Coordinates of C-alpha atoms in Angstrom, one line a residue:
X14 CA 23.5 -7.6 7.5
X15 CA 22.5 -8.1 11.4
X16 CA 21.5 -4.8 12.6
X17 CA 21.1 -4.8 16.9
X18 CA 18.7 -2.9 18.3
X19 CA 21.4 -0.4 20.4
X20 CA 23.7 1.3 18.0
X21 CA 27.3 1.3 19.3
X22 CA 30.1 4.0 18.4
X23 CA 34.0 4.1 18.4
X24 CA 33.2 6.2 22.1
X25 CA 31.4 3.2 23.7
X26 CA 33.8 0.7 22.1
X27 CA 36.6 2.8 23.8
X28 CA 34.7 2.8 27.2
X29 CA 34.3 -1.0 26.8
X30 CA 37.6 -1.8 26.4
X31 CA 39.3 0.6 28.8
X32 CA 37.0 0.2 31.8
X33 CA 37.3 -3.8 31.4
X34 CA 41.5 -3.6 30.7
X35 CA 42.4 -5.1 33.4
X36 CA 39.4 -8.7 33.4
X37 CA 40.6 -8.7 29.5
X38 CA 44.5 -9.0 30.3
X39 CA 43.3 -11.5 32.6
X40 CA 41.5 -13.6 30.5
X41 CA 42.4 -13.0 27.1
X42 CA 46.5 -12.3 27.6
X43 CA 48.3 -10.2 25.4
X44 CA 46.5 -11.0 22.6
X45 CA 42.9 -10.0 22.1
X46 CA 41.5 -12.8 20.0
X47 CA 40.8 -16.1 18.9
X48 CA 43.4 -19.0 19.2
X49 CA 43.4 -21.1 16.1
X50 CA 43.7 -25.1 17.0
X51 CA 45.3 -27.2 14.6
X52 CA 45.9 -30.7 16.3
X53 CA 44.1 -30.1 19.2
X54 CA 47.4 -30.3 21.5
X55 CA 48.6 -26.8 21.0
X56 CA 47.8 -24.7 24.2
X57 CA 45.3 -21.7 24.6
X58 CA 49.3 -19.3 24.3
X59 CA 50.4 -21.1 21.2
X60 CA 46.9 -21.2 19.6
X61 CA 46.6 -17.6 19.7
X62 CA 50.3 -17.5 18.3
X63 CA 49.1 -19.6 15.2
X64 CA 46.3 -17.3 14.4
X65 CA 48.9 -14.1 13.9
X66 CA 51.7 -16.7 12.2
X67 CA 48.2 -17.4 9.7
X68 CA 47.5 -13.7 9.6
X69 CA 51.3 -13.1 8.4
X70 CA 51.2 -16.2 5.9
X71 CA 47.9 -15.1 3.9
X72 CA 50.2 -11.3 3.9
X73 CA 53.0 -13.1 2.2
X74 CA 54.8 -10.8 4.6
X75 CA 58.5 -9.8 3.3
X76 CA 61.0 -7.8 5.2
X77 CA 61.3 -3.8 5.3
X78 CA 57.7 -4.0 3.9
X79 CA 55.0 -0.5 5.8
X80 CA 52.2 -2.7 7.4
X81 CA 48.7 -1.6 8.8
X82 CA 47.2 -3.1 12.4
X83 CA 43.3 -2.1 12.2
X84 CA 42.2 -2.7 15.7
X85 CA 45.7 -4.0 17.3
X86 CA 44.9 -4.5 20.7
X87 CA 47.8 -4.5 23.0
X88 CA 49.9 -4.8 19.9
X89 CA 50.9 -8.6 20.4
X90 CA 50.3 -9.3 17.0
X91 CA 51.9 -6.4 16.0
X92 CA 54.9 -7.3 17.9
X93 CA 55.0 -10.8 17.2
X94 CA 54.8 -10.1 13.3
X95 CA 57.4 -7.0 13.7
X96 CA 60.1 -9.1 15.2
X97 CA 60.0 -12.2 12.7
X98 CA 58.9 -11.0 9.9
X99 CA 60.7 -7.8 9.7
X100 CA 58.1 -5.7 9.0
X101 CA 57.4 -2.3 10.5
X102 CA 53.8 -2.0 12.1
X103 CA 51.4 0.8 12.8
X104 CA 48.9 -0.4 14.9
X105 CA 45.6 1.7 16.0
X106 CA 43.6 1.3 18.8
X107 CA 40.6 3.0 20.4
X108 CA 41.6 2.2 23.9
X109 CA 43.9 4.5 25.5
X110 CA 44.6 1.6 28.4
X111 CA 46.0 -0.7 25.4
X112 CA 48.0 1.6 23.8
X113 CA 49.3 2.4 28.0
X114 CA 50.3 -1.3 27.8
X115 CA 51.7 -1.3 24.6
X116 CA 53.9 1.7 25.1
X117 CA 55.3 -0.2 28.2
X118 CA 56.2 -3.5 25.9
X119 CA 58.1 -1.7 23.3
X120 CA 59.9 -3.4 20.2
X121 CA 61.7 -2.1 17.3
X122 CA 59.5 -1.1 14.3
X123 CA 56.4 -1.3 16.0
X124 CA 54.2 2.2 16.3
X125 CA 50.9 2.2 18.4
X126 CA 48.5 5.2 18.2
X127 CA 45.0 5.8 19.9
X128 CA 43.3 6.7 17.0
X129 CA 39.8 5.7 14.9
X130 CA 40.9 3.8 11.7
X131 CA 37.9 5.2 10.1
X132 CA 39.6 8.9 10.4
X133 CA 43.1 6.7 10.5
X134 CA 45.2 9.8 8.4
X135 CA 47.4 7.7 6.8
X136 CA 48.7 8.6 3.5
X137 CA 47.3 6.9 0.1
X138 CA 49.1 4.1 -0.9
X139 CA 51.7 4.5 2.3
X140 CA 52.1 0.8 3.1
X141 CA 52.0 -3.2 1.6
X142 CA 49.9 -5.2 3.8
X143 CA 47.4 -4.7 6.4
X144 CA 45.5 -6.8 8.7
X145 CA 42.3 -6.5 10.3
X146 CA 42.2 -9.4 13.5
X147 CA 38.8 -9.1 15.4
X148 CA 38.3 -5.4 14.9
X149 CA 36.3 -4.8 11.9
X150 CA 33.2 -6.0 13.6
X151 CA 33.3 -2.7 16.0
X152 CA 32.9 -0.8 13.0
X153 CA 30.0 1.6 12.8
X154 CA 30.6 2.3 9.0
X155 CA 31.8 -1.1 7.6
X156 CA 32.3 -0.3 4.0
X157 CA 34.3 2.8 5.0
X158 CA 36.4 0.4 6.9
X159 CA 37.3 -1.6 3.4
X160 CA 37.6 1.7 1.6
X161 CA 40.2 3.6 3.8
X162 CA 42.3 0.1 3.5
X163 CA 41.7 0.0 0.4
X164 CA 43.3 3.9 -0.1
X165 CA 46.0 2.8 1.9
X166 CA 47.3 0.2 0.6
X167 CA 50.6 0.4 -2.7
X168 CA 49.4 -1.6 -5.4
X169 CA 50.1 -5.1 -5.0
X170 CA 49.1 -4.6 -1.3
X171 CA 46.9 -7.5 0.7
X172 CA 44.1 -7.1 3.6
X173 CA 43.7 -10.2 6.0
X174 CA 40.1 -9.7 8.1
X175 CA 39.6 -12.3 10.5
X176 CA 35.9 -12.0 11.7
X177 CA 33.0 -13.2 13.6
X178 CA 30.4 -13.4 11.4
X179 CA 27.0 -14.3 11.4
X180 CA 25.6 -17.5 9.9
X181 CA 24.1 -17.0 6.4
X182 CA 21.0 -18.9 7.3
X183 CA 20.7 -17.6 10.8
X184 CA 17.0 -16.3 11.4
X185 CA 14.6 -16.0 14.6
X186 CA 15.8 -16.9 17.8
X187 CA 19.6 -16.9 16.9
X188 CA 19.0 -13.5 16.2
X189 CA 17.3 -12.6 18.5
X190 CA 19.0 -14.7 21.4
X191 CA 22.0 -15.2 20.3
X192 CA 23.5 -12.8 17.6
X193 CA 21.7 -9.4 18.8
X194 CA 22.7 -9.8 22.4
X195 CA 25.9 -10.6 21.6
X196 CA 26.2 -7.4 19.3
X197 CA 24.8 -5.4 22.4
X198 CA 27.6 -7.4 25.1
X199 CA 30.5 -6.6 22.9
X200 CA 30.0 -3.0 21.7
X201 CA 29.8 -4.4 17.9
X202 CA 27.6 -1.7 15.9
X203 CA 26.2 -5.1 13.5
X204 CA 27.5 -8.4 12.5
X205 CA 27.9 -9.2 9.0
X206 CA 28.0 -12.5 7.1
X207 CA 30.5 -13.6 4.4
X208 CA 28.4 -13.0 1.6
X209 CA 28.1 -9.5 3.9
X210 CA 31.6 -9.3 3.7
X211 CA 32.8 -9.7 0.1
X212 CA 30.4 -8.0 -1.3
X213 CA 31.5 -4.6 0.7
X214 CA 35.4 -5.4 0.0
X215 CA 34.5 -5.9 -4.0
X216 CA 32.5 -2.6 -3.7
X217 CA 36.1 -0.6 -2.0
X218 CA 37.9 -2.5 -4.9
X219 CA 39.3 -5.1 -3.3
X220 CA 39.3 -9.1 -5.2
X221 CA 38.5 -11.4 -2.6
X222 CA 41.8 -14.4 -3.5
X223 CA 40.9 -16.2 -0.2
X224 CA 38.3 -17.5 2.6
X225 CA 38.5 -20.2 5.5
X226 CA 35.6 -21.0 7.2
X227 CA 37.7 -21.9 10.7
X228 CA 34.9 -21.9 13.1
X229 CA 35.7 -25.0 14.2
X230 CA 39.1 -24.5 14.7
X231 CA 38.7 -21.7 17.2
X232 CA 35.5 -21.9 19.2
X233 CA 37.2 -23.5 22.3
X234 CA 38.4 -20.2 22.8
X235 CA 35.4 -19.6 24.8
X236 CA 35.5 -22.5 26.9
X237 CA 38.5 -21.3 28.0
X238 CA 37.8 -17.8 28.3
X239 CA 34.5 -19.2 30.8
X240 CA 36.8 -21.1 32.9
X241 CA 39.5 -17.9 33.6
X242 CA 36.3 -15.6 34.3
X243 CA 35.1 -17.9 36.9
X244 CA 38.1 -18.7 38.5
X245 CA 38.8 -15.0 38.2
X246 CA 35.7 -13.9 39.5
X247 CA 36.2 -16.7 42.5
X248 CA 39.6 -16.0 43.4
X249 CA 40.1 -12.3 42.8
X250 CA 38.3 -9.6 44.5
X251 CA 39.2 -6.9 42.2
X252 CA 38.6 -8.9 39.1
X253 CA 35.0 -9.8 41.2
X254 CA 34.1 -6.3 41.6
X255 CA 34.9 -5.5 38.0
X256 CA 32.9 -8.3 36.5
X257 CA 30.0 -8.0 38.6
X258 CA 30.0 -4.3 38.8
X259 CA 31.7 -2.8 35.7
X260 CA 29.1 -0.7 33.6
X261 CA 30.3 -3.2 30.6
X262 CA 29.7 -5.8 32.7
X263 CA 27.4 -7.5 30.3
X264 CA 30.4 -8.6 28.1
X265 CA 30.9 -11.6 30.7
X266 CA 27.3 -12.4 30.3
X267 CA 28.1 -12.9 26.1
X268 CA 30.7 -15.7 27.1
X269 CA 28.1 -18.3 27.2
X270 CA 25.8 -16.5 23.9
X271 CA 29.1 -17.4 22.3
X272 CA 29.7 -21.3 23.1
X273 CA 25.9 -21.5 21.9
X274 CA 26.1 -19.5 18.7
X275 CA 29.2 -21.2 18.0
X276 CA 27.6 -24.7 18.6
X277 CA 24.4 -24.1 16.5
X278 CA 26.0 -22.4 13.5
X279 CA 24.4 -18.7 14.4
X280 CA 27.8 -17.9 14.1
X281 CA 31.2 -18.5 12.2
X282 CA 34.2 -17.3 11.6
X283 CA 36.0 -16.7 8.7
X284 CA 39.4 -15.4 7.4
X285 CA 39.2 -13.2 4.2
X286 CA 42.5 -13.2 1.9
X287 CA 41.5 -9.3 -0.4
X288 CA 44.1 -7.8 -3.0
X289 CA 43.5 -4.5 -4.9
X290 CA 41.4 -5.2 -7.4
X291 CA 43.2 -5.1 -11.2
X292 CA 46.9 -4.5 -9.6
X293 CA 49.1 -7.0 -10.9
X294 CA 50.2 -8.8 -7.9
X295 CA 53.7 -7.2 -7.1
X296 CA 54.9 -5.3 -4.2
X297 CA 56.6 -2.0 -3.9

């Protein structure tokens, strides 16, 4: 595993994402991660739409089934899965400014709280499915991550992690350069790689039934992440003043760490299908 040289914490990952709300509803939307390209036509909205549809089809989602969002942002994917799906959804966040805009885009069956998932209280074997979109990287204690979805979940139940991860070969300047700094950027405690990943779900008792390697598929995102920062930082004054001035302002500076350690295969990203290890496949 990729270790940075600053340690982050749930505190700093807070302060990251509540001090830079307002560039990251700018720039990223309502959703807080990748978009997921497919023929190439679908725009930056839908593409980020296809990447929770995927999250919900690897879930085998069914209606009236308890689901877990670990990390859920603004609770878009939470939303979005919610209302055609049928599921209910209990999403955590770290950010109270998220879970400010969530509570003032309510749906039915959807339940946001401000809380750590790694002290998530939840009861043992409480829900079916749970999905992990871009959030397990901020942990500080990854295989505590797997294990308390692993305690959560009914038997039967299914994890979806979709993560950045670090190329398995990656070594000497795209750590140091690329990887490391972009750790630092984006309050992200380390970086793992697949081989990083799997081995720490088996470990919680998970059986790893899935992996796409869709790296390809999603690093435009950045491109047009750059091009709303700079017309942001352009046009806007306030969003000028936050970018330039923020104490998290180095997270714009990662933008362009990204492109590169996307384009030289530093760093992928992968969706992991897990199960319970030894259940037999059915649902409560």
């Amino acid at each position: 595993m990729i270790l940075p040289e600053i340690s982050q914490d749930a505190v700093a990952v807070a302060d990251h994402y509540d001090e830079l709300d307002p560039l990251y509803r700018r720039v990223w939307g309502d959703h807080v991660h990748h978009g997921l390209w497919t023929t190439g036509r679908e725009t930056p909205g839908e593409a980020v739409e296809a990447l929770a549809d995927t999250v919900g089809d690897r879930l085998r989602l069914k209606p009236g089934q308890e689901c877990v969002d670990i990390g859920c942002g603004y609770g878009a994917t939470a939303r979005r899965l919610a209302a055609a799906r049928g599921v209910r959804v209990t999403g955590f966040t770290l950010s109270t400014e998220q879970s400010r805009y969530a509570a003032a885009h309510p749906v039915p069956n959807v339940d946001i709280h401000v809380r750590d998932w790694l002290v998530n209280g939840l009861a043992e074997a409480s829900v079916d499915a749970a999905w992990a979109i871009e959030s397990s990287e901020h942990m500080v204690d990854k295989p505590k991550f797997f294990a308390e979805a692993r305690r959560v979940l009914a038997p039967g139940g299914r994890l979806v992690v979709c993560a950045w991860l670090a190329g398995t070969d990656a070594s000497g300047w795209k750590v140091r350069h690329l990887l490391e700094p972009i750790c630092r950027e984006g309050r992200l405690p380390s970086m793992g790689t697949r081989e990083d990943y799997e081995a720490m779900a088996t470990a919680a008792g998970f059986a790893v039934t899935g992996y796409e390697d869709v790296s390809g598929r999603v690093a435009r995102t950045w491109w047009i992440c750059a091009g709303r920062v700079v017309k942001a930082i352009f046009f806007d004054r306030e969003m000028r003043s936050l970018a330039l001035g923020a104490r998290n302002r180095s997270a714009v500076l990662t933008i362009p760490r990204l492109i590169l350690a996307y384009s030289t295969g530093a760093m992928r990203y992968g969706i992991f299908t897990l199960s319970r290890a030894g259940d037999n496949g059915e649902r409560r």
